[in-house]
CSV table of C-alpha atoms and ligand atoms in Angstrom, one decimal:
chain,number,residue,atom,x,y,z
A,1,MET,CA,21.6,-13.3,2.6
A,2,GLY,CA,22.7,-12.6,-0.8
A,3,LYS,CA,25.7,-11.9,-2.7
A,4,ASN,CA,26.8,-9.3,-1.3
A,5,GLY,CA,25.1,-8.6,1.5
A,6,ASN,CA,23.1,-5.8,0.6
A,7,LEU,CA,19.5,-6.3,-0.2
A,8,ILE,CA,16.8,-6.2,0.4
A,9,VAL,CA,13.3,-7.2,-0.6
A,10,GLY,CA,10.3,-6.2,-0.5
A,11,LEU,CA,7.8,-9.0,-1.2
A,12,ASP,CA,4.0,-8.1,-2.0
A,13,LEU,CA,1.0,-10.0,-1.3
A,14,GLY,CA,-1.6,-8.6,-3.7
A,15,THR,CA,-5.0,-10.6,-4.2
A,16,THR,CA,-4.5,-10.9,-7.8
A,17,LYS,CA,-0.5,-11.5,-7.8
A,18,THR,CA,2.2,-12.0,-4.6
A,19,CYS,CA,5.6,-9.6,-6.7
A,20,VAL,CA,8.4,-10.2,-5.6
A,21,ILE,CA,11.3,-7.5,-6.1
A,22,VAL,CA,15.1,-7.7,-5.0
A,23,GLY,CA,17.0,-4.8,-4.9
A,24,GLU,CA,20.0,-3.8,-4.4
A,25,VAL,CA,21.8,-0.9,-2.5
A,26,HIS,CA,24.4,1.4,-2.6
A,27,ASN,CA,26.0,5.3,-1.4
A,28,GLY,CA,22.5,6.5,-1.4
A,29,GLY,CA,20.5,4.4,-3.8
A,30,ILE,CA,18.7,1.2,-5.0
A,31,ASP,CA,18.5,-1.0,-8.1
A,32,VAL,CA,16.0,-3.4,-9.1
A,33,ILE,CA,18.7,-7.2,-9.8
A,34,GLY,CA,15.6,-8.8,-9.4
A,35,PHE,CA,11.8,-9.0,-9.9
A,36,ALA,CA,8.7,-11.6,-11.0
A,37,SER,CA,5.4,-12.2,-10.4
A,38,VAL,CA,2.7,-15.3,-10.2
A,39,PRO,CA,-1.0,-14.8,-10.1
A,40,SER,CA,-1.4,-15.1,-5.3
A,41,LYS,CA,-3.6,-17.6,-4.8
A,42,GLY,CA,-4.9,-17.7,-1.6
A,43,LEU,CA,-5.8,-14.1,-0.9
A,44,ARG,CA,-8.9,-11.9,-0.8
A,45,LYS,CA,-9.0,-8.9,-0.6
A,46,GLY,CA,-5.9,-8.0,0.5
A,47,MET,CA,-5.7,-10.6,3.6
A,48,VAL,CA,-4.4,-14.7,3.5
A,49,ILE,CA,-7.2,-17.1,3.4
A,50,ASN,CA,-5.8,-20.1,2.3
A,51,ILE,CA,-2.6,-20.6,3.7
A,52,GLU,CA,-1.4,-23.5,1.8
A,53,SER,CA,-2.3,-22.0,-1.5
A,54,THR,CA,0.2,-18.5,-0.3
A,55,VAL,CA,2.8,-20.6,0.5
A,56,ASP,CA,2.8,-21.8,-2.9
A,57,SER,CA,3.2,-18.8,-4.9
A,58,ILE,CA,5.4,-17.2,-1.7
A,59,SER,CA,7.3,-20.0,-3.0
A,60,LYS,CA,7.3,-20.0,-6.1
A,61,VAL,CA,7.9,-16.3,-6.9
A,62,ILE,CA,10.8,-16.3,-4.8
A,63,GLU,CA,12.4,-18.9,-6.6
A,64,GLU,CA,11.9,-16.6,-9.7
A,65,ALA,CA,13.8,-13.5,-7.9
A,66,GLU,CA,16.6,-15.0,-6.3
A,67,LEU,CA,17.1,-17.4,-10.4
A,68,MET,CA,17.0,-13.8,-11.7
A,69,SER,CA,19.1,-12.1,-8.5
A,70,GLY,CA,21.6,-14.6,-8.5
A,71,CYS,CA,20.5,-13.8,-4.7
A,72,LYS,CA,19.2,-16.5,-1.7
A,73,ILE,CA,17.2,-14.7,-0.2
A,74,SER,CA,16.3,-15.3,3.4
A,75,ALA,CA,14.1,-11.5,4.4
A,76,VAL,CA,11.6,-9.8,2.8
A,77,TYR,CA,9.3,-6.4,3.8
A,78,THR,CA,5.9,-7.8,3.4
A,79,GLY,CA,3.0,-5.3,2.7
A,80,ILE,CA,-0.5,-5.8,4.9
A,81,ALA,CA,-3.8,-4.4,3.8
A,82,GLY,CA,-7.7,-5.1,4.9
A,83,SER,CA,-10.6,-3.5,5.5
A,84,HIS,CA,-8.8,-4.6,8.9
A,85,ILE,CA,-7.0,-2.5,8.9
A,86,LYS,CA,-7.6,1.3,10.7
A,87,GLY,CA,-5.1,4.2,11.2
A,88,ILE,CA,-5.8,6.6,14.1
A,89,ASN,CA,-4.6,10.0,15.5
A,90,SER,CA,-3.1,10.0,19.2
A,91,HIS,CA,-2.0,12.7,21.2
A,92,GLY,CA,-0.3,12.2,24.3
A,93,VAL,CA,2.3,14.4,26.7
A,94,ILE,CA,5.4,14.0,29.7
A,95,GLY,CA,7.5,16.2,31.9
A,96,ILE,CA,10.8,16.7,30.4
A,97,LYS,CA,13.0,15.5,32.9
A,98,ASP,CA,16.3,17.3,32.6
A,99,SER,CA,14.9,21.2,30.6
A,100,GLU,CA,16.2,19.6,28.0
A,101,VAL,CA,14.4,17.0,25.3
A,102,THR,CA,16.5,13.3,25.8
A,103,LYS,CA,15.6,9.7,23.2
A,104,ASP,CA,14.1,8.7,27.1
A,105,ASP,CA,12.1,11.1,26.8
A,106,ILE,CA,11.3,11.4,23.2
A,107,SER,CA,10.7,7.1,24.6
A,108,ARG,CA,8.5,8.3,26.7
A,109,VAL,CA,6.0,10.6,25.0
A,110,ILE,CA,5.4,7.9,22.0
A,111,GLU,CA,4.3,5.3,24.6
A,112,ALA,CA,2.1,7.8,26.1
A,113,ALA,CA,0.6,8.9,22.7
A,114,LYS,CA,0.3,4.4,22.9
A,115,ALA,CA,-1.3,5.0,25.8
A,116,ILE,CA,-4.5,4.3,24.4
A,117,ALA,CA,-6.9,1.3,24.5
A,118,ILE,CA,-6.9,-1.0,21.8
A,119,PRO,CA,-8.5,-4.7,21.9
A,120,LEU,CA,-6.0,-8.0,22.5
A,121,ASP,CA,-7.0,-9.5,19.1
A,122,ARG,CA,-5.4,-6.1,16.9
A,123,GLU,CA,-1.8,-5.1,17.1
A,124,ILE,CA,0.2,-2.5,15.8
A,125,ILE,CA,1.8,-1.9,12.5
A,126,HIS,CA,3.3,1.2,12.6
A,127,ILE,CA,2.9,4.6,14.3
A,128,LEU,CA,3.7,7.2,11.9
A,129,PRO,CA,5.5,10.5,13.8
A,130,GLN,CA,3.3,13.6,12.9
A,131,GLU,CA,5.1,16.2,14.8
A,132,PHE,CA,6.3,17.3,17.9
A,133,ILE,CA,5.7,19.9,20.3
A,134,VAL,CA,8.0,21.7,23.0
A,135,ASP,CA,6.0,23.9,25.9
A,136,GLU,CA,4.5,26.1,23.0
A,137,GLN,CA,6.9,25.1,19.5
A,138,ASN,CA,4.9,23.1,17.3
A,139,GLY,CA,5.5,21.9,14.1
A,140,ILE,CA,8.4,20.3,15.1
A,141,HIS,CA,10.0,16.7,13.9
A,142,GLU,CA,13.4,16.6,15.5
A,143,PRO,CA,13.1,18.0,18.8
A,144,LEU,CA,16.1,15.6,20.8
A,145,GLY,CA,18.5,19.2,22.9
A,146,MET,CA,14.8,21.5,22.3
A,147,ALA,CA,14.5,23.1,25.9
A,148,GLY,CA,11.6,23.1,27.3
A,149,VAL,CA,8.9,21.5,30.3
A,150,ARG,CA,6.2,20.2,28.1
A,151,LEU,CA,6.8,18.2,25.3
A,152,GLU,CA,3.8,16.7,22.9
A,153,ALA,CA,3.8,14.3,20.5
A,154,ASN,CA,0.9,13.7,17.6
A,155,VAL,CA,1.2,10.6,16.6
A,156,HIS,CA,-0.5,8.5,13.3
A,157,MET,CA,-0.7,5.0,14.5
A,158,VAL,CA,-2.4,2.2,12.2
A,159,THR,CA,-3.7,-1.1,13.6
A,160,GLY,CA,-4.8,-4.4,12.4
A,161,ALA,CA,-6.0,-7.8,13.6
A,162,ALA,CA,-3.3,-9.4,14.7
A,163,SER,CA,-4.7,-13.1,12.8
A,164,SER,CA,-4.5,-11.2,9.4
A,165,ALA,CA,-0.5,-10.4,10.4
A,166,GLN,CA,-0.3,-13.2,12.0
A,167,ASN,CA,-0.9,-15.3,8.2
A,168,ILE,CA,1.2,-13.4,7.1
A,169,ILE,CA,4.0,-14.3,9.1
A,170,LYS,CA,2.9,-17.5,8.7
A,171,CYS,CA,3.5,-18.3,5.1
A,172,ALA,CA,6.5,-16.7,4.7
A,173,ASN,CA,8.4,-18.6,8.1
A,174,ARG,CA,6.4,-21.5,6.3
A,175,ASN,CA,8.5,-20.8,3.2
A,176,GLY,CA,11.9,-20.0,5.5
A,177,LEU,CA,12.4,-15.9,5.6
A,178,VAL,CA,11.4,-14.2,8.4
A,179,VAL,CA,9.7,-10.8,8.0
A,180,LYS,CA,11.3,-7.7,8.9
A,181,GLU,CA,8.7,-5.1,9.1
A,182,LEU,CA,4.9,-5.7,7.7
A,183,VAL,CA,4.1,-2.6,6.2
A,184,LEU,CA,0.7,-0.4,4.7
A,185,GLN,CA,0.4,-1.3,1.2
A,186,PRO,CA,-0.5,2.5,1.2
A,187,LEU,CA,2.5,3.6,2.9
A,188,ALA,CA,4.3,1.6,0.7
A,189,SER,CA,3.5,3.5,-2.8
A,190,SER,CA,3.9,6.6,-1.4
A,191,GLU,CA,7.0,5.9,-1.3
A,192,SER,CA,7.7,5.3,-4.5
A,193,THR,CA,5.2,7.3,-6.4
A,194,LEU,CA,4.7,10.9,-4.2
A,195,GLU,CA,7.5,14.0,-4.7
A,196,ASP,CA,8.2,15.9,-1.7
A,197,ASP,CA,6.2,18.6,-2.1
A,198,GLU,CA,3.3,16.6,-2.5
A,199,ARG,CA,3.9,15.0,0.9
A,200,GLU,CA,4.5,18.8,2.7
A,201,LEU,CA,1.5,20.1,0.8
A,202,GLY,CA,-0.7,17.7,1.1
A,203,VAL,CA,-1.6,15.2,-1.0
A,204,VAL,CA,-4.5,11.7,-1.3
A,205,LEU,CA,-2.0,8.7,-2.8
A,206,VAL,CA,-5.6,6.1,-3.7
A,207,ASP,CA,-3.8,2.3,-4.1
A,208,ILE,CA,-6.6,0.1,-6.6
A,209,GLY,CA,-5.8,-3.1,-6.5
A,210,GLY,CA,-7.6,-6.5,-7.6
A,211,GLY,CA,-8.7,-6.6,-4.2
A,212,THR,CA,-8.8,-3.5,-1.9
A,213,THR,CA,-8.6,0.0,-2.2
A,214,ASP,CA,-5.6,2.1,-0.1
A,215,ILE,CA,-6.4,5.3,0.4
A,216,ALA,CA,-3.1,7.2,2.7
A,217,LEU,CA,-3.4,11.3,3.2
A,218,LEU,CA,-0.6,12.9,3.8
A,219,LYS,CA,0.4,16.3,4.4
A,220,GLY,CA,3.8,18.2,6.3
A,221,GLY,CA,5.5,15.4,5.6
A,222,SER,CA,3.6,12.2,7.3
A,223,ILE,CA,0.8,10.8,7.8
A,224,ARG,CA,-2.5,11.8,8.5
A,225,TYR,CA,-5.0,9.5,7.7
A,226,THR,CA,-5.3,6.4,6.1
A,227,SER,CA,-8.4,3.9,5.5
A,228,VAL,CA,-8.4,0.0,3.4
A,229,LEU,CA,-11.6,0.1,1.2
A,230,ALA,CA,-12.4,-4.3,0.1
A,231,LEU,CA,-13.7,-3.6,-3.5
A,232,GLY,CA,-11.0,-2.5,-6.2
A,233,GLY,CA,-11.0,-4.1,-9.7
A,234,ASP,CA,-11.5,-7.2,-8.5
A,235,HIS,CA,-14.9,-6.5,-8.7
A,236,ILE,CA,-15.4,-5.0,-11.7
A,237,THR,CA,-14.0,-8.1,-13.0
A,238,SER,CA,-17.0,-10.0,-11.7
A,239,ASP,CA,-20.0,-7.5,-12.1
A,240,ILE,CA,-18.9,-8.2,-16.2
A,241,ALA,CA,-18.6,-11.4,-15.1
A,242,VAL,CA,-22.8,-11.5,-14.4
A,243,GLY,CA,-23.6,-8.6,-16.2
A,244,LEU,CA,-22.6,-10.6,-20.1
A,245,ARG,CA,-22.9,-13.5,-19.3
A,246,THR,CA,-19.7,-15.0,-19.3
A,247,SER,CA,-16.1,-16.9,-17.2
A,248,LEU,CA,-14.6,-14.3,-15.5
A,249,LYS,CA,-11.3,-14.7,-17.5
A,250,GLN,CA,-13.2,-14.0,-20.2
A,251,ALA,CA,-14.4,-10.7,-18.2
A,252,GLU,CA,-10.6,-9.9,-17.0
A,253,GLU,CA,-10.2,-10.4,-20.7
A,254,LEU,CA,-12.8,-7.9,-21.8
A,255,LYS,CA,-11.4,-5.9,-19.0
A,256,LEU,CA,-8.1,-5.3,-20.3
A,257,HIS,CA,-9.3,-5.2,-24.3
A,258,TYR,CA,-12.3,-2.9,-24.3
A,259,GLY,CA,-13.0,-2.3,-20.9
A,260,SER,CA,-12.8,2.2,-20.3
A,261,THR,CA,-14.6,4.4,-17.6
A,262,LEU,CA,-16.2,6.8,-20.6
A,263,GLU,CA,-18.5,4.7,-21.3
A,264,GLY,CA,-20.5,8.4,-22.9
A,265,LEU,CA,-17.3,8.0,-25.1
A,266,THR,CA,-17.6,5.0,-26.7
A,267,ASP,CA,-19.6,4.5,-29.9
A,268,LYS,CA,-23.4,2.3,-29.0
A,269,ASN,CA,-22.3,0.8,-32.1
A,270,GLU,CA,-19.2,-0.9,-31.1
A,271,ILE,CA,-20.2,-4.3,-30.9
A,272,ILE,CA,-17.5,-7.0,-29.4
A,273,GLU,CA,-18.0,-10.7,-30.4
A,274,ILE,CA,-17.0,-13.5,-26.9
A,275,PRO,CA,-15.9,-16.4,-29.0
A,276,LEU,CA,-17.6,-19.6,-26.5
A,277,SER,CA,-16.1,-23.2,-26.9
A,278,GLY,CA,-17.0,-26.0,-28.7
A,279,GLY,CA,-17.5,-24.7,-32.4
A,280,THR,CA,-20.2,-22.2,-31.7
A,281,GLN,CA,-20.7,-18.7,-32.5
A,282,PRO,CA,-19.2,-16.3,-31.4
A,283,ARG,CA,-21.9,-14.7,-28.7
A,284,LYS,CA,-22.5,-9.6,-29.7
A,285,VAL,CA,-22.2,-7.6,-26.7
A,286,SER,CA,-22.7,-3.7,-27.2
A,287,ARG,CA,-19.0,-3.0,-26.0
A,288,GLN,CA,-21.8,0.7,-24.9
A,289,PHE,CA,-22.6,-2.2,-22.0
A,290,LEU,CA,-18.8,-3.5,-21.4
A,291,CYS,CA,-18.5,0.4,-20.4
A,292,GLN,CA,-21.6,0.6,-18.3
A,293,ILE,CA,-21.1,-1.6,-16.3
A,294,ILE,CA,-17.2,-0.5,-15.7
A,295,GLN,CA,-18.2,3.1,-15.0
A,296,SER,CA,-20.8,2.5,-12.7
A,297,ARG,CA,-18.3,0.2,-10.1
A,298,VAL,CA,-16.0,3.0,-10.2
A,299,GLU,CA,-17.8,5.3,-9.9
A,300,GLU,CA,-18.7,3.7,-6.2
A,301,ILE,CA,-14.8,3.0,-5.5
A,302,PHE,CA,-14.2,6.9,-5.6
A,303,LYS,CA,-17.0,7.6,-4.2
A,304,LEU,CA,-16.3,5.3,-1.1
A,305,VAL,CA,-12.9,6.9,-1.9
A,306,HIS,CA,-14.5,10.6,-1.6
A,307,ARG,CA,-16.6,9.9,1.6
A,308,GLU,CA,-12.6,8.9,3.5
A,309,ILE,CA,-11.2,12.5,2.4
A,310,LEU,CA,-13.9,13.8,3.9
A,311,ARG,CA,-14.1,11.7,7.1
A,312,SER,CA,-10.4,12.6,6.9
A,313,GLY,CA,-11.1,15.9,7.8
A,314,TYR,CA,-8.3,17.1,5.5
A,315,ARG,CA,-10.1,17.4,2.4
A,316,GLU,CA,-9.7,21.5,1.5
A,317,LEU,CA,-5.9,20.9,2.7
A,318,MET,CA,-5.3,18.7,-0.3
A,319,ALA,CA,-5.4,20.9,-3.4
A,320,PRO,CA,-2.3,19.3,-5.2
A,321,GLY,CA,-5.1,16.6,-5.2
A,322,VAL,CA,-4.7,12.4,-6.0
A,323,VAL,CA,-2.0,9.9,-6.8
A,324,LEU,CA,-3.3,6.4,-8.8
A,325,THR,CA,-1.9,4.6,-8.4
A,326,GLY,CA,-2.7,-0.4,-8.5
A,327,GLY,CA,-3.4,-2.7,-11.7
A,328,THR,CA,-6.8,-0.7,-11.7
A,329,SER,CA,-4.8,2.7,-12.4
A,330,LEU,CA,-4.4,1.2,-15.7
A,331,LEU,CA,-7.6,1.5,-16.1
A,332,ASP,CA,-8.8,3.5,-19.8
A,333,GLY,CA,-10.1,6.6,-19.3
A,334,ILE,CA,-9.5,6.5,-14.9
A,335,GLY,CA,-8.7,9.8,-14.2
A,336,GLU,CA,-11.3,11.4,-16.7
A,337,LEU,CA,-13.3,10.2,-13.1
A,338,GLY,CA,-11.8,9.8,-10.6
A,339,GLU,CA,-10.9,13.1,-11.3
A,340,GLN,CA,-14.4,14.5,-11.8
A,341,ILE,CA,-15.4,12.6,-8.9
A,342,LEU,CA,-13.1,13.2,-6.8
A,343,ASP,CA,-13.0,17.0,-7.6
A,344,LEU,CA,-9.0,17.2,-7.8
A,345,PRO,CA,-6.6,17.5,-9.9
A,346,LEU,CA,-5.6,13.6,-10.1
A,347,ARG,CA,-1.9,11.8,-11.8
A,348,VAL,CA,-1.3,8.2,-12.1
A,349,GLY,CA,1.5,6.6,-10.1
A,350,TYR,CA,4.4,5.1,-11.8
A,351,PRO,CA,7.6,4.4,-8.7
A,352,ASN,CA,10.4,5.9,-9.6
A,353,THR,CA,13.4,6.5,-7.7
A,354,VAL,CA,15.3,2.9,-8.3
A,355,GLY,CA,17.7,2.7,-10.4
A,356,GLY,CA,19.1,-1.1,-12.0
A,357,LEU,CA,15.9,-2.7,-13.7
A,358,SER,CA,14.2,-0.2,-12.8
A,359,GLU,CA,12.3,-0.5,-17.0
A,360,ILE,CA,10.3,-4.2,-15.1
A,361,VAL,CA,8.2,-2.5,-12.7
A,362,LYS,CA,8.0,0.8,-14.2
A,363,SER,CA,3.8,0.3,-13.2
A,364,PRO,CA,1.3,1.3,-11.2
A,365,LEU,CA,1.2,-2.5,-10.3
A,366,TYR,CA,4.6,-2.4,-9.4
A,367,ALA,CA,4.6,1.0,-6.8
A,368,THR,CA,3.8,-1.2,-3.2
A,369,ALA,CA,6.6,-3.9,-4.0
A,370,VAL,CA,9.0,-0.5,-4.7
A,371,GLY,CA,8.0,1.0,-2.4
A,372,LEU,CA,8.4,-1.7,-0.2
A,373,ILE,CA,12.5,-2.3,-0.9
A,374,LEU,CA,12.8,1.5,-0.5
A,375,TYR,CA,10.5,1.8,2.9
A,376,GLY,CA,13.4,-1.0,3.8
A,377,ARG,CA,16.2,1.3,3.4
A,378,LYS,CA,14.8,3.7,4.8
A,379,HIS,CA,14.1,2.0,7.9
A,380,ALA,CA,16.5,-0.9,7.8
A,381,SER,CA,18.7,-0.4,11.1
A,382,ASN,CA,22.2,-2.2,9.0
A,383,GLY,CA,21.4,-1.6,5.6
A,384,GLY,CA,18.9,-4.7,5.4
A,385,THR,CA,21.1,-7.3,6.2
A,386,ARG,CA,19.8,-8.1,10.2
A,387,THR,CA,19.2,-12.2,9.2
A,388,GLN,CA,16.8,-11.8,12.8
A,389,GLY,CA,13.9,-11.0,12.1
A,390,TYR,CA,10.1,-10.6,13.9
A,391,LYS,CA,9.7,-14.4,15.2
A,392,ASN,CA,6.4,-13.5,17.3
A,393,ILE,CA,4.5,-10.6,17.7
A,394,PHE,CA,5.5,-8.5,21.1
A,395,THR,CA,9.1,-8.4,20.0
A,396,ARG,CA,8.2,-7.3,16.7
A,397,ILE,CA,6.5,-4.1,17.7
A,398,THR,CA,9.4,-2.8,20.0
A,399,GLN,CA,11.9,-3.7,17.1
A,400,GLY,CA,9.4,-1.4,14.7
A,401,THR,CA,9.3,1.0,17.2
A,402,LYS,CA,13.1,1.2,17.7
A,403,ASN,CA,13.1,1.3,14.0
A,404,TRP,CA,11.2,4.2,14.5
A,405,LEU,CA,12.9,5.9,17.4
A,406,ALA,CA,16.2,5.8,15.2
A,407,GLU,CA,15.4,7.8,13.0
A,408,VAL,CA,14.1,10.3,15.3
A,409,ILE,CA,16.5,10.0,16.6
B,501,LIG,N1,-4.6,-2.9,-18.5
B,501,LIG,C1,-5.3,-2.6,-17.2
B,501,LIG,N2,-6.8,-1.9,-16.9
B,501,LIG,C2,-8.0,-2.6,-16.6
B,501,LIG,N3,-7.3,-3.3,-15.8
B,501,LIG,C3,-5.9,-3.8,-15.0
B,501,LIG,C4,-4.9,-3.6,-15.9
B,501,LIG,N4,-4.6,-4.4,-15.7
B,501,LIG,C5,-4.2,-4.4,-14.3
B,501,LIG,N5,-5.3,-4.5,-14.2
B,501,LIG,C6,-7.1,-4.8,-13.4
B,501,LIG,O1,-5.7,-4.6,-11.7
B,501,LIG,C7,-6.1,-5.5,-11.0
B,501,LIG,C8,-5.2,-5.8,-9.8
B,501,LIG,O2,-4.2,-5.0,-9.3
B,501,LIG,P1,-2.3,-5.4,-9.0
B,501,LIG,O3,-1.7,-5.7,-9.5
B,501,LIG,O4,-2.7,-3.5,-8.7
B,501,LIG,O5,-3.9,-5.7,-7.6
B,501,LIG,P2,-2.6,-6.4,-6.3
B,501,LIG,O6,-1.8,-6.2,-5.2
B,501,LIG,O7,-2.6,-7.6,-6.7
B,501,LIG,O8,-4.5,-6.5,-4.6
B,501,LIG,P3,-4.7,-5.7,-4.1
B,501,LIG,O9,-3.3,-5.2,-3.9
B,501,LIG,O10,-5.4,-5.2,-4.3
B,501,LIG,O11,-4.8,-6.6,-2.8
B,501,LIG,C9,-6.9,-6.8,-11.2
B,501,LIG,O12,-8.4,-6.0,-11.3
B,501,LIG,C10,-6.8,-5.6,-12.8
B,501,LIG,O13,-7.8,-7.0,-14.1
B,502,LIG,MG1,-2.1,-4.7,-4.1
C-alpha cells in the first residue's frame, strides 16, 4: 500500500471536516508522515447524507495526503458516529470443556454474549471485552489456560444502523479504498488522548465536534458506556446566525474570533462590528449577547452529557474526571462551564503518543484521526499491510471479532 508496507491510515469523516493521517509504524511506535484536511460536504450529524459529495471530499483529502506522504493509499481505518449508535453491556456464560480455558471456549463465550436480539437493520460495530469470570473469580483480562468449569464474559457491544455503515464503506470503496475497520469515533479519540491511569480509574471522554457530541465512559481499562448525541459546534453557529441575523459564514467567524462561554465575564459595553456587503455601514452587535447565545447552547450540550453520565450508572466511579476533545473544545471558557455543569474535573485532550509530524496534528480537532491510526496499529494483524478489507458487512463483523480474539488470546 505504500513505500514499505508499514503504513496505517486513518480517515476521519467528520461533519465539518474530512481528514486523513498517514502513520508509519516502527518498533512499537508510529510516526505521522502525511496529513490532509478538507471541508466535508456530504455529512450531517455525523452521517453521510450525500454520497457524491462525500466521495468527492474523500478523493480530495486522499490525494493531498498521498502527495504529502509520497505514498499510495489503498486501505483506511474509518470512524463512525451518529445518533443511531447504541452501546449495550452484555453477558455470556458457558461450561469449560476440558477444565482449562481454551481459545475455543473464549470464542464460544463471546458468541454467547453476542447472542442477544439485534434487529436486522442494525449491525455490530464493536464487541469490547470488559472482563472474564472463571468460576467465581472476576476481573480476569486473559482467561486462556485458566482452570475452571464455568466461563463468563462481560462485553460492551456497540451497534449502529447498517445503512450508515454501508454508506461510509461505499464512499471509501468508490475511491478505490478498502475499509479495514469501522471504529466508533469516541473509541478512537480515547486511544489518542487518555492516560492509562485515567482508563483504569474511570474517565469520561467527550468529543464535541461540529455535528455530534460523542461520549465514552472507561473504567478498569475498558469501555463501559457509549453514546452519541446529535448536537455539536455547528448548532452554536446556527444559533448565532439566527440570533444575530447573519450568514452562517459570518456566524462561524464571530464564534471563532469573539466567542466565549463566559458570558458573565464579557464586558457588556464591548461592541463587535459585522461587515456587510455592498458598501453598507457595518452592523454593530454586543459581544455579551454573542457569548450569551454560545453559552446557552454549550450549557444544553453539557446538560445532555450529564444526563448520559448519570444514565450510565458509573457517575460515582468517574473521579479522575472528563477529557474534552473535538473542535468545540477550543472554545474559550468551555472547560470552566463544563466543570460547573458536570461537577467533575475537566481537561482538554490533545492527541499524543505519535511521533513524526505530530505537531501538525496536536489539536483536539484531530483526536479522532490520530486515534484511528493508534487503533489501527493495535489491531492490525500484520502491521497494517493487509490489502483484503471488508467486502461486505458479514466478513467485516467476523474479521472484527477475529482481530479482537487475536488480541485477547
Ligand atoms: N477555535 C475554535 N473555537 C470554537 N469552536 C471551534 C474552534 N475551532 C473549531 N471549532 C468548531 O469545532 C467544530 C468542528 O469540530 P471537529 O472538527 O472536531 O468536528 P467534526 O469532526 O468535523 O464533526 P463531528 O465529529 O461532529 O462529526 C465546528 O463547529 C467549529 O466551528
Ligand atoms: Mg469528529
